[in-house]
CSV table of C-alpha atoms in Angstrom, one decimal:
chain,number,residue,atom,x,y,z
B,1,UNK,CA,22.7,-11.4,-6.7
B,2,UNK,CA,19.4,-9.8,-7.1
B,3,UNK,CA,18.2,-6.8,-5.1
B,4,UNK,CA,15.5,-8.4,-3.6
B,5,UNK,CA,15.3,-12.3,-3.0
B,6,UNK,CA,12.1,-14.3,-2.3
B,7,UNK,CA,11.4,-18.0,-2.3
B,8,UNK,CA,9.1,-18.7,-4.8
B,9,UNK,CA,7.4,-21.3,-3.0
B,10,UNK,CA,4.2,-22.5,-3.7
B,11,UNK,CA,3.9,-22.2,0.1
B,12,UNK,CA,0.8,-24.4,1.3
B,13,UNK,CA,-0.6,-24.0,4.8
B,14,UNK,CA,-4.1,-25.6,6.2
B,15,UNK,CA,-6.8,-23.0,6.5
B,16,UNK,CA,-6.4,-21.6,10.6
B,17,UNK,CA,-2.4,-21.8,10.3
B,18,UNK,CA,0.0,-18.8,9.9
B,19,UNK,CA,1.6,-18.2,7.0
B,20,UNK,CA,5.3,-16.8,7.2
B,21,UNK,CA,6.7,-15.1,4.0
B,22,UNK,CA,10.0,-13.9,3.6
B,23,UNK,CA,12.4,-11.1,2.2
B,24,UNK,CA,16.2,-10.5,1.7
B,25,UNK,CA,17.6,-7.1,0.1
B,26,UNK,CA,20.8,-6.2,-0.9
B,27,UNK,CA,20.8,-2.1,-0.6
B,28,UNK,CA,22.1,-1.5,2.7
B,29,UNK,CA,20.5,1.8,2.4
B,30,UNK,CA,17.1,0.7,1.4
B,31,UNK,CA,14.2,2.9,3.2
B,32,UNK,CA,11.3,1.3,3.1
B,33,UNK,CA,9.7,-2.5,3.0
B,34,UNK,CA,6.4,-2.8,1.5
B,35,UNK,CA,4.2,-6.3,0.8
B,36,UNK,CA,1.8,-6.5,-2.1
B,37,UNK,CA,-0.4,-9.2,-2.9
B,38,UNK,CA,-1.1,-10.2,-5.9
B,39,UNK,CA,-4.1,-12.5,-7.6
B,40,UNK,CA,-4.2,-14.5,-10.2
B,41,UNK,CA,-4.5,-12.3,-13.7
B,42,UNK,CA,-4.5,-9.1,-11.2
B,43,UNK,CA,-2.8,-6.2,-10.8
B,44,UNK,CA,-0.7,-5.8,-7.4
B,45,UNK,CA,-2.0,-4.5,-4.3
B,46,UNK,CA,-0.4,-3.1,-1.3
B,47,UNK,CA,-0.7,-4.7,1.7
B,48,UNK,CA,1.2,-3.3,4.0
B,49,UNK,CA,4.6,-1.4,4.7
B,50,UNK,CA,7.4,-0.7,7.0
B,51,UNK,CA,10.2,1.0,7.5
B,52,UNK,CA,11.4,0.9,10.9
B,53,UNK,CA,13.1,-2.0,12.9
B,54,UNK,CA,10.3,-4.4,14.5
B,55,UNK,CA,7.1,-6.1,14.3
B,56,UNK,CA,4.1,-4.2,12.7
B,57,UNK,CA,0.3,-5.5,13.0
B,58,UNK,CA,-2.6,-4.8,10.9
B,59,UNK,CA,-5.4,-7.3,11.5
B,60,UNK,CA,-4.1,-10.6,10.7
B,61,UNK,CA,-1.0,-9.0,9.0
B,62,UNK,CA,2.2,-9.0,10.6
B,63,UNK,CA,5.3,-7.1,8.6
B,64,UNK,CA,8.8,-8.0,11.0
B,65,UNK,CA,12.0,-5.8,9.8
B,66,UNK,CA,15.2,-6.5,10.6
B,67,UNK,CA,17.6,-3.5,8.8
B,68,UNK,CA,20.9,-5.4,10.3
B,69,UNK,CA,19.7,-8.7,8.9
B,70,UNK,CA,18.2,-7.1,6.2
B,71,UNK,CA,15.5,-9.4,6.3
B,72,UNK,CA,11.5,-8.5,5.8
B,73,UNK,CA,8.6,-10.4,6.6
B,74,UNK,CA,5.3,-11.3,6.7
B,75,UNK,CA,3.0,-13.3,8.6
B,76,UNK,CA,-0.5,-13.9,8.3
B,77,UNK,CA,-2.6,-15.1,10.8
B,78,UNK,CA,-5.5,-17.6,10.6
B,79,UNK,CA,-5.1,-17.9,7.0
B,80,UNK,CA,-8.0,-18.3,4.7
B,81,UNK,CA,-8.3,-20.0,1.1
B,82,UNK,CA,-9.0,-16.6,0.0
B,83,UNK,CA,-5.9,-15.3,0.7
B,84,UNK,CA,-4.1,-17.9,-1.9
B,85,UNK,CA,-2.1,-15.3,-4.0
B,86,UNK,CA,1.5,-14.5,-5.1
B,87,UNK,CA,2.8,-11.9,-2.0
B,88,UNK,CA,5.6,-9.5,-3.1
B,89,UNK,CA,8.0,-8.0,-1.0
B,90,UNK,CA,8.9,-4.4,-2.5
B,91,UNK,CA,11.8,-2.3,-1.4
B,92,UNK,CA,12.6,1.2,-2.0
B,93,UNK,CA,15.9,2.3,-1.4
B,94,UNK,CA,18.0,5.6,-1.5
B,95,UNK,CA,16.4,6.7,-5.2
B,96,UNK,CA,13.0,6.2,-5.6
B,97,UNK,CA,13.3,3.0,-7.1
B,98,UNK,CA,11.0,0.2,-6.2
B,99,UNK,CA,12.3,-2.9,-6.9
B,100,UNK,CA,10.1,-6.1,-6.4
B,101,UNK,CA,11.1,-9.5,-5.9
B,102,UNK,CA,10.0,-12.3,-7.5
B,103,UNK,CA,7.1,-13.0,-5.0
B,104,UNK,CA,6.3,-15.9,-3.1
B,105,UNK,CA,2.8,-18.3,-4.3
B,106,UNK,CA,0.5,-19.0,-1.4
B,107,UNK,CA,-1.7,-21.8,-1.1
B,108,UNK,CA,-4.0,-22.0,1.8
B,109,UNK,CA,-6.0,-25.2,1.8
B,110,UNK,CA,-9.1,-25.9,3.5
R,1,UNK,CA,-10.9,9.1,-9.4
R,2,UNK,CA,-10.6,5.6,-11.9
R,3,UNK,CA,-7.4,4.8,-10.6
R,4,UNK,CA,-4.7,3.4,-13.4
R,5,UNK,CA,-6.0,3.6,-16.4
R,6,UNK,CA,-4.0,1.3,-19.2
R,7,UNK,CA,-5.0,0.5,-22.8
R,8,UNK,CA,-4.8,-2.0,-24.5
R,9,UNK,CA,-5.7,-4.7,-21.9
R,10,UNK,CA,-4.7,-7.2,-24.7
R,11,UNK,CA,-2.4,-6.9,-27.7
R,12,UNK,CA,-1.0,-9.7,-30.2
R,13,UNK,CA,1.2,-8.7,-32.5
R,14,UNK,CA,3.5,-10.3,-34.7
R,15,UNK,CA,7.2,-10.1,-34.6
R,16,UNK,CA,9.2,-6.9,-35.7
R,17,UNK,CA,6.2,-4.9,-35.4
R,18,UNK,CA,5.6,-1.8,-33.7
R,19,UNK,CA,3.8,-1.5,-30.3
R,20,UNK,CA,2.4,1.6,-28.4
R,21,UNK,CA,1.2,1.0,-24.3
R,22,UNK,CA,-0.6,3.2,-23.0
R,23,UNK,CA,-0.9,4.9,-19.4
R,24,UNK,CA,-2.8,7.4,-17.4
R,25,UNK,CA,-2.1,8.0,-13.9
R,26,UNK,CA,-4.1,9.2,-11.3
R,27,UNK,CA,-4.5,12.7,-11.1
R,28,UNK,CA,-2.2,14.7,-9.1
R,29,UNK,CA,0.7,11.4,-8.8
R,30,UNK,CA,3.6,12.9,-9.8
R,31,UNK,CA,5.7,9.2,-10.0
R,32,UNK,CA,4.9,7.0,-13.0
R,33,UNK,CA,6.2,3.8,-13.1
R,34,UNK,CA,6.7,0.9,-16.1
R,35,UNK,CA,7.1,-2.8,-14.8
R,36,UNK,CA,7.1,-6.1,-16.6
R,37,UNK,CA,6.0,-9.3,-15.5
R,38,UNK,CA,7.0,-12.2,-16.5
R,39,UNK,CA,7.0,-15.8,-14.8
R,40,UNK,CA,10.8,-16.0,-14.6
R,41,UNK,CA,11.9,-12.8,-14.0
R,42,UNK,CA,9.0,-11.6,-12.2
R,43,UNK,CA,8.5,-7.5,-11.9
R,44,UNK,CA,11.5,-5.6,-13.4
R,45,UNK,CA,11.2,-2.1,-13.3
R,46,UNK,CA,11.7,-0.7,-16.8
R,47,UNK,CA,11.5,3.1,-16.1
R,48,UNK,CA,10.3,5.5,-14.5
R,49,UNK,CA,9.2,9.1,-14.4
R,50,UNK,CA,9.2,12.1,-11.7
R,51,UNK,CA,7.0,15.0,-12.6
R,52,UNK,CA,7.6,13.8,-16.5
R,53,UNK,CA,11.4,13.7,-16.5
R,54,UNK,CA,13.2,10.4,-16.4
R,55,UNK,CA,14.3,9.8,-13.5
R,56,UNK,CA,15.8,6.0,-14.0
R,57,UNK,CA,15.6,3.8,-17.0
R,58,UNK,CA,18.7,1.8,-17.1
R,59,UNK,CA,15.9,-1.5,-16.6
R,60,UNK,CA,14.7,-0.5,-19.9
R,61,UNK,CA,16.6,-1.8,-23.2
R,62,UNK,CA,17.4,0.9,-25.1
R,63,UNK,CA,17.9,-0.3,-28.8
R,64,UNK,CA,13.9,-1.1,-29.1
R,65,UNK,CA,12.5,0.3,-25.8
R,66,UNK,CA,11.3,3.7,-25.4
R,67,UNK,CA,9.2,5.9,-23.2
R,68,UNK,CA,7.7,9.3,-23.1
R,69,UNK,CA,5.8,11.3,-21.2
R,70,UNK,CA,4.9,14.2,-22.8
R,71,UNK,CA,2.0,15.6,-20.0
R,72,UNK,CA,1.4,15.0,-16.2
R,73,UNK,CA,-1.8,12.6,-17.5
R,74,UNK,CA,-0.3,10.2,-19.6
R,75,UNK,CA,2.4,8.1,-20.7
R,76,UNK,CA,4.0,5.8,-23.8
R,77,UNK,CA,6.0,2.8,-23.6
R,78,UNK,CA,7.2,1.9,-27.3
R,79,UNK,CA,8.7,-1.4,-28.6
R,80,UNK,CA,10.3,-1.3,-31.5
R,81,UNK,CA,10.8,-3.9,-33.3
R,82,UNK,CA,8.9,-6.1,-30.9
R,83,UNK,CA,9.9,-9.2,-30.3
R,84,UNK,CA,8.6,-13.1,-28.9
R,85,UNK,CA,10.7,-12.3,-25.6
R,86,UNK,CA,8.9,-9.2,-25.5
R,87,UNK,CA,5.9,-11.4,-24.5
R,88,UNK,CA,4.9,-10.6,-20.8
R,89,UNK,CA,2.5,-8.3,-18.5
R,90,UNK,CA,3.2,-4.7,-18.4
R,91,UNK,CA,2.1,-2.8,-15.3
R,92,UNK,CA,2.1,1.0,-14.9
R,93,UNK,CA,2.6,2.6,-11.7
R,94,UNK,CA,1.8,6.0,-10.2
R,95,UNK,CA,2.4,7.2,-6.5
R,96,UNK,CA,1.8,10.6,-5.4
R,97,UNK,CA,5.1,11.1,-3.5
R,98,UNK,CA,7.5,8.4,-3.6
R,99,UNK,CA,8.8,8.7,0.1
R,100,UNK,CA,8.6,6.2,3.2
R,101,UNK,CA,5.4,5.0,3.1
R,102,UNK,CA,3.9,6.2,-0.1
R,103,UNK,CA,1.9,3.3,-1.9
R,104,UNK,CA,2.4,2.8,-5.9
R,105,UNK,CA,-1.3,2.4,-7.7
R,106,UNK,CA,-0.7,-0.2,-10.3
R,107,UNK,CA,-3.1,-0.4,-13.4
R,108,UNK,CA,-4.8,-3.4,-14.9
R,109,UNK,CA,-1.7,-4.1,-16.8
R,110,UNK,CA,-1.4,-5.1,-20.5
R,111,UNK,CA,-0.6,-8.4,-21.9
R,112,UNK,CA,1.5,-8.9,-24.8
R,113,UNK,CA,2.0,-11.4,-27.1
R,114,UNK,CA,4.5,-11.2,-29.9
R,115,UNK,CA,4.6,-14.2,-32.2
């Protein structure tokens, strides 16, 4: 089982929709949930994190945690062709490790 | 400050040769971090350094993989002999603190082809 699990889609969603990407980890103990985004031939970039149980907004970003679940995810609102990108869901857990998953391809379409 | 500075953006290289990535963090991050990217596996955390010392590399293999960091500004990651599995996108990492909510800077990554 890998540490962190994503689908690896492509997920395609019409321009306007939400977009709902989703995380499983392993590491019971893990701290902190963080989403990168990632473009084509680019380097990653963080998007957002989280690290306590709940919903989390930042402009048309939504991170959700659920520790017991151990479930992360992220929803973006009103989705725009320009946010077509692989989106990574990073964890760091009781070392400083942060593992990745395998990141999810988005596809908004217009 | 320039951010993540790596070098060479590009290397080819044939197989059972020798290569040498190169890193410099941003100034003052004391967490370096070596990923590879690759389509299948995606990004695997190779290594990684707290205030120079290696802090994890069990990611890394260690019959042709190695990696130094011999000052707080910059950092090595060695294959050799390289080979055509080899081939793949490797990102370095730097984070000033690595607690909670502490983002990783990633550089522009270099691309490696062994053939």
């Amino acid at each position: 089982q890998k540490e962190v699990e994503q689908n690896s889609g492509p997920l395609s969603v019409p321009e306007g929709a939400i977009a709902s990407l989703n995380c499983t980890y392993s590491d019971r103990g893990s701290q902190s949930f963080f989403w990168y985004r990632q473009y084509s031939g680019k380097s990653p970039e963080l998007i957002m994190f989280i690290y306590s149980n709940g919903d989390k907004e930042d402009g048309r970003f939504t991170a959700q945690l659920n520790k017991a679940s151990q479930y992360v995810s992220l929803l973006i609102r009103d989705s725009q062709p320009s946010d077509s990108a692989t989106y990574l869901c990073a964890v760091n857990g009781n070392t400083d490790k942060l593992i990745f998953g395998t990141g999810t391809r988005l596809q908004v379409f217009p | 400050d320039a951010g993540v500075i790596q070098s060479p953006r590009h290397e080819v290289t044939e197989m059972g040769q020798e290569v040498t990535l190169r890193c410099k963090p941003i100034s003052g991050h004391d967490y370096l971090f070596w990923y590879r990217q690759t389509m299948m596996q995606g990004l695997e955390l190779l290594v990684y350094f707290n205030n120079k010392a290696v802090m994890d590399d069990s990611g890394m293999p260690k019959d042709r993989f190695s990696a130094k960091m011999p000052n707080a500004s910059f950092s090595t990651l060695k294959i050799q002999p390289s080979e055509p599995r080899d081939s793949a996108v490797y990102f370095c990492a730097s984070s000033p603190l690595f607690q909670m909510n502490t983002e990783a800077f990633f550089g522009q990554g270099t691309r490696l082809t062994v053939v």
